[in-house]
């Protein structure tokens, strides 16, 4: 073999060796990059999971609640305590609306939750479906309400009930919804089949016993809400009270039933004064015992603060009377109340010409 041929073969061998060395080096570099990427990814995922885990404990978490509902440990009952508190709040503050729980709370991660809700006008027929008219967002312990229909579900009517202790009621307030001849004539001209959504005020506060007797005399009337004589300290034109009509009732645990006796009342005909007082106290206590939930709801709706709630509970324990009632009533019974029971102050919210009307 000639020298030139040998040099050429050695040169080829060096090039092959270099390629092999470069290939090995590149392979190690790529493998290190892959390992490093995997490690970084795992670190990021671990941090994210850790932050999610910490967020579940730092911020309000509706899934970490006490057990108030039978079988709440099962997944389908998760978040029910928040929904009970929301329902209770709605029944205490909203004479004309009820909360219907037809969706579960959804976790969006990092302390954020979403609940699609249906606030139902109690004068309308209730359609049980998956529809909703508002979304409640809980963002790191702060609640907001997205209202689609502009119904102002959490707003209240000033002077809806007559506050006899309010000095303004000697003038403007007392005359605002006082029945006059024109109002009475308009009611009398309505068809016999008419139904009215009305708030009535008594000429003086009724005892619980007298209120129950009044309700039993009108068995065709649907009693929606009871206004007490414990008027709002923040706005004395707004009555405090509670719903007498339940859109839904949960099956409470035995411990919850003992803690909140008569939390639900199913039949107005079986109510006694003691049951009615305990019913109001148990619903107030439900809100008091869930301060986090209550504060979120009250701030989002600009309603009574927690200290005022405690004062209301304290006063209610010492006894209360009834200023008036929100009712769905037929024309003839309303006229009977006006003429025979001296009901002279009414707020008419809505009228249907027939109970068959939507």
Coordinates of C-alpha atoms in Angstrom, one line a residue:
X1 CA 0.0 0.0 0.0
X2 CA 1.3 3.4 -1.0
X3 CA 1.9 6.1 1.6
X4 CA -0.7 8.4 0.1
X5 CA -3.4 5.7 0.3
X6 CA -2.5 5.0 4.0
X7 CA -2.7 8.7 4.9
X8 CA -6.1 8.8 3.2
X9 CA -7.4 5.8 5.2
X10 CA -6.2 7.3 8.5
X11 CA -7.8 10.6 7.6
X12 CA -11.1 8.8 7.0
X13 CA -10.8 6.9 10.3
X14 CA -10.3 10.2 12.2
X15 CA -13.4 11.8 10.6
X16 CA -15.5 8.7 11.7
X17 CA -14.1 8.9 15.2
X18 CA -14.9 12.6 15.4
X19 CA -18.4 12.0 14.2
X20 CA -18.9 9.3 16.8
X21 CA -17.5 11.6 19.6
X22 CA -19.8 14.5 18.5
X23 CA -22.8 12.2 18.3
X24 CA -22.1 10.9 21.9
X25 CA -21.6 14.5 23.1
X26 CA -24.8 15.7 21.5
X27 CA -26.7 12.8 22.8
X28 CA -25.6 13.6 26.4
X29 CA -26.5 17.3 25.9
X30 CA -29.9 16.4 24.6
X31 CA -30.5 13.9 27.4
X32 CA -29.5 16.5 30.0
X33 CA -31.8 19.1 28.4
X34 CA -34.7 16.6 28.5
X35 CA -33.9 15.7 32.2
X36 CA -33.6 19.4 33.1
X37 CA -36.9 20.2 31.3
X38 CA -38.6 17.3 33.1
X39 CA -37.3 18.5 36.4
X40 CA -38.4 22.1 35.8
X41 CA -41.8 20.9 34.7
X42 CA -42.1 18.8 37.9
X43 CA -41.0 21.7 40.0
X44 CA -43.6 24.1 38.3
X45 CA -46.4 21.5 38.7
X46 CA -45.4 20.9 42.4
X47 CA -45.4 24.6 43.1
X48 CA -48.8 25.0 41.4
X49 CA -50.2 22.0 43.2
X50 CA -48.8 23.3 46.5
X51 CA -50.2 26.8 45.9
X52 CA -53.6 25.3 45.0
X53 CA -53.4 23.2 48.2
X54 CA -52.4 26.3 50.3
X55 CA -55.1 28.4 48.6
X56 CA -57.7 25.8 49.7
X57 CA -56.9 26.6 53.3
X58 CA -55.9 30.3 53.1
X59 CA -59.1 31.4 51.2
X60 CA -62.7 30.4 51.8
X61 CA -63.4 26.9 50.5
X62 CA -67.0 25.8 50.3
X63 CA -65.9 22.2 50.2
X64 CA -64.2 22.4 53.6
X65 CA -67.4 22.9 55.6
X66 CA -69.2 21.3 58.5
X67 CA -71.5 18.5 57.8
X68 CA -75.1 19.8 57.9
X69 CA -76.7 17.6 55.3
X70 CA -77.3 13.8 55.5
X71 CA -74.8 12.0 53.3
X72 CA -72.9 15.3 52.7
X73 CA -69.7 13.3 52.5
X74 CA -70.7 12.0 49.1
X75 CA -69.4 14.1 46.2
X76 CA -72.9 15.2 45.0
X77 CA -73.5 17.0 48.3
X78 CA -70.3 19.0 48.3
X79 CA -70.7 22.7 49.0
X80 CA -74.3 22.4 50.4
X81 CA -73.5 24.4 53.5
X82 CA -72.8 27.5 51.5
X83 CA -76.0 27.0 49.6
X84 CA -78.0 26.6 52.8
X85 CA -76.5 29.9 54.2
X86 CA -77.3 31.6 50.9
X87 CA -80.8 30.3 50.9
X88 CA -81.3 31.4 54.6
X89 CA -80.0 34.8 53.8
X90 CA -82.3 35.2 50.9
X91 CA -85.3 34.1 52.9
X92 CA -84.5 36.6 55.7
X93 CA -83.8 39.6 53.5
X94 CA -85.9 39.2 50.3
X95 CA -89.7 39.2 50.8
X96 CA -90.4 38.6 47.1
X97 CA -87.6 36.2 46.0
X98 CA -86.5 32.7 46.8
X99 CA -83.3 30.8 46.0
X100 CA -83.7 27.6 44.1
X101 CA -80.6 25.3 44.3
X102 CA -80.3 23.6 40.9
X103 CA -76.5 23.6 40.3
X104 CA -73.4 22.5 42.2
X105 CA -70.5 24.7 43.1
X106 CA -67.6 24.5 40.7
X107 CA -64.0 24.9 41.7
X108 CA -62.0 27.0 39.3
X109 CA -58.8 26.6 41.2
X110 CA -56.6 28.9 43.3
X111 CA -59.4 29.8 45.7
X112 CA -61.9 30.6 43.0
X113 CA -65.4 29.1 42.8
X114 CA -68.5 29.6 40.7
X115 CA -72.2 28.8 41.5
X116 CA -74.9 29.2 38.9
X117 CA -78.1 30.2 40.7
X118 CA -81.8 30.7 40.1
X119 CA -83.5 33.5 42.1
X120 CA -87.2 32.9 41.7
X121 CA -90.0 35.5 42.0
X122 CA -92.4 33.8 44.3
X123 CA -95.4 35.3 42.4
X124 CA -94.4 33.3 39.3
X125 CA -94.7 29.6 38.5
X126 CA -91.5 27.7 39.3
X127 CA -90.0 25.8 36.4
X128 CA -87.6 23.2 37.6
X129 CA -84.8 22.9 35.1
X130 CA -81.1 23.7 34.6
X131 CA -81.7 27.4 33.8
X132 CA -80.1 30.2 35.9
X133 CA -80.4 33.9 36.0
X134 CA -77.3 34.9 38.0
X135 CA -73.8 33.6 38.7
X136 CA -72.1 33.9 42.1
X137 CA -68.4 34.1 42.0
X138 CA -66.2 33.6 45.0
X139 CA -62.7 34.9 44.3
X140 CA -60.2 34.3 47.1
X141 CA -62.8 34.9 49.9
X142 CA -64.6 37.8 48.1
X143 CA -68.0 37.3 46.6
X144 CA -69.6 39.0 43.6
X145 CA -72.9 38.5 41.9
X146 CA -73.4 38.6 38.1
X147 CA -77.1 39.4 37.4
X148 CA -78.2 38.7 33.9
X149 CA -81.8 40.0 34.0
X150 CA -81.5 43.2 35.9
X151 CA -84.1 42.1 38.4
X152 CA -82.2 43.5 41.4
X153 CA -82.9 40.4 43.4
X154 CA -81.3 41.8 46.6
X155 CA -83.0 45.2 46.6
X156 CA -85.8 46.1 49.0
X157 CA -88.8 48.4 48.7
X158 CA -88.6 51.4 51.2
X159 CA -91.8 51.7 53.3
X160 CA -93.0 48.4 52.0
X161 CA -94.3 47.8 55.6
X162 CA -95.5 50.4 57.9
X163 CA -93.1 51.3 60.7
X164 CA -95.3 52.8 63.4
X165 CA -92.2 53.8 65.5
X166 CA -90.8 55.8 62.7
X167 CA -91.6 59.5 63.0
X168 CA -91.6 59.9 59.2
X169 CA -94.6 57.7 59.1
X170 CA -96.7 60.5 60.5
X171 CA -96.2 62.2 57.1
X172 CA -94.9 60.9 53.8
X173 CA -94.2 57.3 54.9
X174 CA -97.7 56.7 56.4
X175 CA -99.4 58.2 53.3
X176 CA -97.3 56.4 50.7
X177 CA -99.3 53.1 50.5
X178 CA -102.2 54.0 52.7
X179 CA -105.5 52.8 51.2
X180 CA -107.7 55.5 49.9
X181 CA -111.0 55.4 48.0
X182 CA -109.3 55.4 44.6
X183 CA -107.2 52.3 45.5
X184 CA -110.2 50.5 47.0
X185 CA -112.3 51.2 43.9
X186 CA -109.5 49.9 41.6
X187 CA -109.3 46.7 43.6
X188 CA -113.1 46.2 43.5
X189 CA -113.1 46.6 39.7
X190 CA -110.6 43.7 39.3
X191 CA -112.1 40.4 37.9
X192 CA -113.2 37.9 40.6
X193 CA -110.3 35.6 39.5
X194 CA -107.6 38.2 40.2
X195 CA -104.6 37.3 42.4
X196 CA -102.5 40.0 44.0
X197 CA -98.9 40.0 45.3
X198 CA -99.3 42.3 48.3
X199 CA -97.6 43.4 51.4
X200 CA -100.0 44.2 54.2
X201 CA -99.3 46.1 57.4
X202 CA -101.3 45.7 60.6
X203 CA -102.7 48.8 62.3
X204 CA -100.5 47.9 65.3
X205 CA -98.0 45.0 65.8
X206 CA -99.6 41.7 66.2
X207 CA -98.5 39.1 68.7
X208 CA -97.3 35.8 67.3
X209 CA -100.5 34.1 68.5
X210 CA -102.7 36.8 66.9
X211 CA -100.7 36.5 63.7
X212 CA -101.2 32.8 63.5
X213 CA -105.0 33.2 64.1
X214 CA -105.1 35.7 61.3
X215 CA -103.3 33.3 58.9
X216 CA -105.6 30.5 59.8
X217 CA -108.7 32.6 59.0
X218 CA -107.5 32.9 55.4
X219 CA -106.7 29.4 54.2
X220 CA -106.8 30.4 50.5
X221 CA -104.0 32.9 51.0
X222 CA -100.3 32.0 50.4
X223 CA -98.2 33.6 53.1
X224 CA -94.7 34.4 51.7
X225 CA -92.9 36.5 54.3
X226 CA -93.4 37.8 57.8
X227 CA -92.2 41.3 58.8
X228 CA -91.3 41.7 62.4
X229 CA -91.2 44.8 64.6
X230 CA -87.4 44.5 64.8
X231 CA -86.8 47.2 62.2
X232 CA -83.5 47.7 60.5
X233 CA -81.1 50.0 62.4
X234 CA -79.3 51.0 59.2
X235 CA -82.5 51.9 57.4
X236 CA -85.7 52.1 59.5
X237 CA -87.9 52.1 56.4
X238 CA -87.0 48.5 55.8
X239 CA -88.6 45.7 57.9
X240 CA -86.7 42.7 59.1
X241 CA -88.4 39.3 58.9
X242 CA -88.3 35.9 57.3
X243 CA -89.9 33.8 54.6
X244 CA -92.8 31.6 55.4
X245 CA -92.6 29.9 52.1
X246 CA -89.8 27.4 51.2
X247 CA -88.7 26.6 47.7
X248 CA -86.6 23.7 48.8
X249 CA -85.7 21.9 52.1
X250 CA -82.6 19.9 52.8
X251 CA -82.5 16.8 54.9
X252 CA -80.5 18.0 57.9
X253 CA -78.4 15.8 60.1
X254 CA -79.6 15.0 63.6
X255 CA -76.9 17.3 65.1
X256 CA -78.0 20.1 62.8
X257 CA -81.7 19.5 63.8
X258 CA -80.8 19.8 67.4
X259 CA -78.7 22.9 66.8
X260 CA -81.3 24.6 64.7
X261 CA -84.7 23.4 65.9
X262 CA -87.7 24.1 63.6
X263 CA -85.3 25.3 61.0
X264 CA -88.0 24.3 58.5
X265 CA -91.7 24.7 58.9
X266 CA -93.7 22.7 56.5
X267 CA -97.3 23.5 57.3
X268 CA -98.6 26.9 58.4
X269 CA -101.6 25.2 60.0
X270 CA -99.4 23.4 62.6
X271 CA -97.5 26.5 63.6
X272 CA -97.6 27.6 67.3
X273 CA -96.1 30.9 68.7
X274 CA -93.2 29.0 70.2
X275 CA -92.4 27.2 66.9
X276 CA -92.7 30.4 64.9
X277 CA -90.2 32.2 67.3
X278 CA -87.8 29.3 67.3
X279 CA -88.0 29.1 63.5
X280 CA -86.9 32.7 63.2
X281 CA -84.2 32.3 65.8
X282 CA -82.8 29.1 64.2
X283 CA -82.5 30.8 60.8
X284 CA -80.8 33.8 62.3
X285 CA -78.4 31.5 64.2
X286 CA -77.6 29.7 60.9
X287 CA -76.3 33.0 59.6
X288 CA -74.5 33.8 62.9
X289 CA -72.8 30.4 63.0
X290 CA -71.4 31.0 59.5
X291 CA -69.7 34.3 59.7
X292 CA -67.4 33.9 56.7
X293 CA -70.3 33.1 54.4
X294 CA -72.5 35.8 55.8
X295 CA -69.9 38.5 55.5
X296 CA -69.2 37.6 51.9
X297 CA -72.9 37.7 51.0
X298 CA -73.7 40.8 53.0
X299 CA -70.8 42.7 51.4
X300 CA -71.7 41.6 47.9
X301 CA -75.3 42.7 48.5
X302 CA -74.7 45.7 50.6
X303 CA -76.9 44.4 53.4
X304 CA -76.9 44.4 57.2
X305 CA -73.4 43.8 58.7
X306 CA -72.6 41.0 61.1
X307 CA -72.8 43.1 64.3
X308 CA -76.3 44.2 63.4
X309 CA -77.2 40.6 62.8
X310 CA -76.1 39.7 66.3
X311 CA -78.2 42.5 67.7
X312 CA -81.3 41.3 65.8
X313 CA -80.8 37.8 67.2
X314 CA -80.4 39.2 70.7
X315 CA -83.7 41.2 70.4
X316 CA -85.5 38.2 68.8
X317 CA -84.6 36.0 71.7
X318 CA -86.4 38.4 74.0
X319 CA -89.5 38.2 71.9
X320 CA -90.9 40.0 68.9
X321 CA -94.2 40.9 67.2
X322 CA -95.3 41.0 63.6
X323 CA -95.7 44.3 61.7
X324 CA -97.2 42.7 58.5
X325 CA -97.1 40.0 55.9
X326 CA -96.2 39.6 52.2
X327 CA -99.0 37.5 50.7
X328 CA -100.5 36.2 47.5
X329 CA -104.2 36.8 47.9
X330 CA -107.3 36.7 45.8
X331 CA -109.4 39.8 45.4
X332 CA -112.2 38.9 47.7
X333 CA -109.9 37.9 50.6
X334 CA -108.0 41.1 50.3
X335 CA -111.1 43.2 50.4
X336 CA -112.2 41.2 53.4
X337 CA -108.9 42.0 55.2
X338 CA -109.3 45.7 54.4
X339 CA -112.8 46.0 55.6
X340 CA -113.0 43.5 58.5
X341 CA -109.4 43.4 59.8
X342 CA -108.7 47.1 59.5
X343 CA -105.8 46.6 57.0
X344 CA -105.3 50.2 55.8
X345 CA -101.7 50.1 54.5
X346 CA -100.8 47.9 51.6
X347 CA -98.1 47.7 48.9
X348 CA -99.3 46.0 45.7
X349 CA -96.3 44.6 43.9
X350 CA -98.0 42.7 41.1
X351 CA -101.4 41.5 39.9
X352 CA -102.5 38.5 37.8
X353 CA -106.0 38.4 36.4
X354 CA -106.2 34.6 37.0
X355 CA -104.2 32.0 38.8
X356 CA -103.8 30.3 35.4
X357 CA -101.7 33.2 34.2
X358 CA -98.0 32.7 34.1

